CSV table of C-alpha atoms and ligand atoms in Angstrom, one decimal:
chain,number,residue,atom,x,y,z
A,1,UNK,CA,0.0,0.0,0.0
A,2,UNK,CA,2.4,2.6,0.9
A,3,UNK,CA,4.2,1.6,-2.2
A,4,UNK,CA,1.0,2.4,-4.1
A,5,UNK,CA,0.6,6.0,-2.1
A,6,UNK,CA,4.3,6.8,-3.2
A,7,UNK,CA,3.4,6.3,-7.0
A,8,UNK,CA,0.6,8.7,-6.8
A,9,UNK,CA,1.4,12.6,-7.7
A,10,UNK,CA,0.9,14.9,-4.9
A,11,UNK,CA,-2.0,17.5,-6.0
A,12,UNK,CA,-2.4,20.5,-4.1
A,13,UNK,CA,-6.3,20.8,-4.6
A,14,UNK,CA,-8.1,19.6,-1.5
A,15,UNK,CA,-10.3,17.2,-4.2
A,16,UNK,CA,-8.9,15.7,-7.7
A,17,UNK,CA,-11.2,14.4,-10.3
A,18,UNK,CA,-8.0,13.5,-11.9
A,19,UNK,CA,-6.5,11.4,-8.9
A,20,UNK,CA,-9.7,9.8,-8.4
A,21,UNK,CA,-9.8,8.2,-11.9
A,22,UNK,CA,-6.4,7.2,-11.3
A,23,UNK,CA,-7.4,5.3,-8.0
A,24,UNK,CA,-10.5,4.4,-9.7
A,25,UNK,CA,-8.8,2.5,-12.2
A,26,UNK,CA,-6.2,1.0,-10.1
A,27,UNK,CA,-9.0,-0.3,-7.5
A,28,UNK,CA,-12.4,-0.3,-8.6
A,29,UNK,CA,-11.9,-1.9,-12.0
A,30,UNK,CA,-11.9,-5.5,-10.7
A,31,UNK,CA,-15.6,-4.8,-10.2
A,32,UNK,CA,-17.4,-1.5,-11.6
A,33,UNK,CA,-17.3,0.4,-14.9
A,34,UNK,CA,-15.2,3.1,-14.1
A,35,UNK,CA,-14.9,5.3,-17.3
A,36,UNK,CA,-18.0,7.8,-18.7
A,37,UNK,CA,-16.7,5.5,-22.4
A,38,UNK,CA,-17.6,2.1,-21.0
A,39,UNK,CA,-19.5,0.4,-23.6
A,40,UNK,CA,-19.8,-2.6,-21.2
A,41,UNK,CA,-20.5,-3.4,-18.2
A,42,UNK,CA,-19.6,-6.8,-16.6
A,43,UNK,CA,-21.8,-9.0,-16.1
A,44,UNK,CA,-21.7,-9.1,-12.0
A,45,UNK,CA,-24.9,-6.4,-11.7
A,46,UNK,CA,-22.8,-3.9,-9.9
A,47,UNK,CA,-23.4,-0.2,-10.7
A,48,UNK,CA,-21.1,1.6,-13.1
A,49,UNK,CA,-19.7,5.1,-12.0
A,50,UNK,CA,-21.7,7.2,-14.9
A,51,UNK,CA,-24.5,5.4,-13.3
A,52,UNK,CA,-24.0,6.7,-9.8
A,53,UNK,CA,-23.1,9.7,-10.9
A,54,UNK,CA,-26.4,10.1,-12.7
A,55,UNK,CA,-28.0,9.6,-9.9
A,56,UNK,CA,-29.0,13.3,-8.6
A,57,UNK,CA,-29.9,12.9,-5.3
A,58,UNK,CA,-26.8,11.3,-4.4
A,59,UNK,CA,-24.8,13.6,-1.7
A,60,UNK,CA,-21.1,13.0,-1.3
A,61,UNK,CA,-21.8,12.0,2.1
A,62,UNK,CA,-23.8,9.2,1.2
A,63,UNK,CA,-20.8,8.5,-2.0
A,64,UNK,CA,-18.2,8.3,1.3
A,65,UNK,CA,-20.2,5.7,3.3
A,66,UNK,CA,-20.6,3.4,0.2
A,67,UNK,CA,-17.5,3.1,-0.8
A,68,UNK,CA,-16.8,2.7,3.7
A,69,UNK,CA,-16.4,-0.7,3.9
A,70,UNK,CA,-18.0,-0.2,7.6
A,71,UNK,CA,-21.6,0.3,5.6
A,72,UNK,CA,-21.5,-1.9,2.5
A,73,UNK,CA,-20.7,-5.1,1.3
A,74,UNK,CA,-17.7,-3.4,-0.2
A,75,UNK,CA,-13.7,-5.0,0.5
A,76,UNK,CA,-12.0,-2.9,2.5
A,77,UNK,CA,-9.7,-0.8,0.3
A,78,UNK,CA,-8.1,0.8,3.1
A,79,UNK,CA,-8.5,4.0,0.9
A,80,UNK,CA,-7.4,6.9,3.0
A,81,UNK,CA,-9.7,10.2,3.6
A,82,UNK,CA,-7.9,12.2,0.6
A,83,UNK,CA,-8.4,9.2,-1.6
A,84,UNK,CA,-12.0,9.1,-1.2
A,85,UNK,CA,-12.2,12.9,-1.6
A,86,UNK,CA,-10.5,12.1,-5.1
A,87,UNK,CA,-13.1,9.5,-5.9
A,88,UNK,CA,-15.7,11.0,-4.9
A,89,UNK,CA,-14.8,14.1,-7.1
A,90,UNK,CA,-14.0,12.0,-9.9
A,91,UNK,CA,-17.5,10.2,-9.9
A,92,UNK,CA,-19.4,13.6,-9.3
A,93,UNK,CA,-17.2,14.6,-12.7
A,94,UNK,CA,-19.2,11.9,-14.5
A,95,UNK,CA,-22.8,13.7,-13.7
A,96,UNK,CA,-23.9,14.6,-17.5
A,97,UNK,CA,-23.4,18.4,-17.5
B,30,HEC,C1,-14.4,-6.7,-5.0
B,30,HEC,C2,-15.4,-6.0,-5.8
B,30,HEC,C3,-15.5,-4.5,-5.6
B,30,HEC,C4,-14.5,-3.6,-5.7
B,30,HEC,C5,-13.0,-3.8,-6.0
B,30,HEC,C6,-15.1,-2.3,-5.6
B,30,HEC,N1,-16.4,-2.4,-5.3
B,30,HEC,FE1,-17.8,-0.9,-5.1
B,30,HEC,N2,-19.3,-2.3,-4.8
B,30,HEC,C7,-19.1,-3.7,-4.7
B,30,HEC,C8,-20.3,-4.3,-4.3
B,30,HEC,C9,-20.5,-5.8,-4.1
B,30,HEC,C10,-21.2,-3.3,-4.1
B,30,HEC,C11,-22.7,-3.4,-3.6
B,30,HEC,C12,-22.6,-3.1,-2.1
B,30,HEC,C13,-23.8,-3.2,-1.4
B,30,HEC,O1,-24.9,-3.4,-2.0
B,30,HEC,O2,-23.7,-3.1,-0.1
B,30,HEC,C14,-20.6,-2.0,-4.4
B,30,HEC,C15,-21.2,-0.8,-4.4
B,30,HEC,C16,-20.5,0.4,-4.6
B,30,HEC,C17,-21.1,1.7,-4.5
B,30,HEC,C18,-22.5,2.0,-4.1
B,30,HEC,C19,-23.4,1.8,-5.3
B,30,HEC,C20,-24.9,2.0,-4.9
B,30,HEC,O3,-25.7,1.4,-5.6
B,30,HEC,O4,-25.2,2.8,-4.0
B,30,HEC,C21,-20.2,2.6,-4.8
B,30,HEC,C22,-20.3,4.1,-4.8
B,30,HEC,C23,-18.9,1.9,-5.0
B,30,HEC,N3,-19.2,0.5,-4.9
B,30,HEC,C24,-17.7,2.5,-5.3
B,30,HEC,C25,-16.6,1.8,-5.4
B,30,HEC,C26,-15.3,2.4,-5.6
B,30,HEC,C27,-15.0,3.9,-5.6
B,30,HEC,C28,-14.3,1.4,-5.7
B,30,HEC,C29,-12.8,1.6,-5.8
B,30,HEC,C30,-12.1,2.3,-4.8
B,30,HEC,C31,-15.0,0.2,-5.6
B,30,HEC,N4,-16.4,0.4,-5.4
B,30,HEC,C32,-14.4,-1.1,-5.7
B,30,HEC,C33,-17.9,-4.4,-5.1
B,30,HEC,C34,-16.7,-3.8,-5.3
């Protein structure tokens, strides 16, 4: 992990759409559609990212306790507070604007 941590540029924005697709595509993949380009999803049922992101009464509270393992089904990414700030804004990045 802290090998991983050490690969990631350092952004001085609180909140990085770009570092979130970058995590998102390192640790999400495995299971969710991670890109806005997808063309297919895999066959397990699980939600894409466009497809949470199109959903417009989701808060980024409620983004931080589903990707918490504490409060889904989710594995435990050990994804630290600036991580999920990153994913968060990276999936908020897919909303259709
Ligand atoms: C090992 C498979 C797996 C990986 C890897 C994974 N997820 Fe998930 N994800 C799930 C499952 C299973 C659910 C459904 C959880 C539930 O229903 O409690 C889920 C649900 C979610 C949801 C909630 C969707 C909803 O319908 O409310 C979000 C958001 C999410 N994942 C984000 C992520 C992010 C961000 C990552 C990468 C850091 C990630 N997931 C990596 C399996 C995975």
């Amino acid at each position: 992990m802290s090998g991983l941590l050490a690969l990631l540029p350092v952004y001085a924005a609180a909140q990085d759409a770009d570092a979130g697709r970058e995590i998102a595509r390192r640790w999400c993949t495995a299971c969710h559609v991670v890109e806005r380009t997808a063309t297919e999803a895999p066959a397990n049922g699980l939600p894409t990212f466009p497809a949470i992101a199109a959903r417009v009464d989701l808060s980024s509270d409620q983004l931080r306790a589903a990707i918490n393992p504490q409060h889904s089904r989710m594995p435990d990414l050990a994804l630290s507070k600036r991580q999920q700030d990153d994913l968060i804004a990276y999936i908020f990045s897919l909303r259709a604007r």
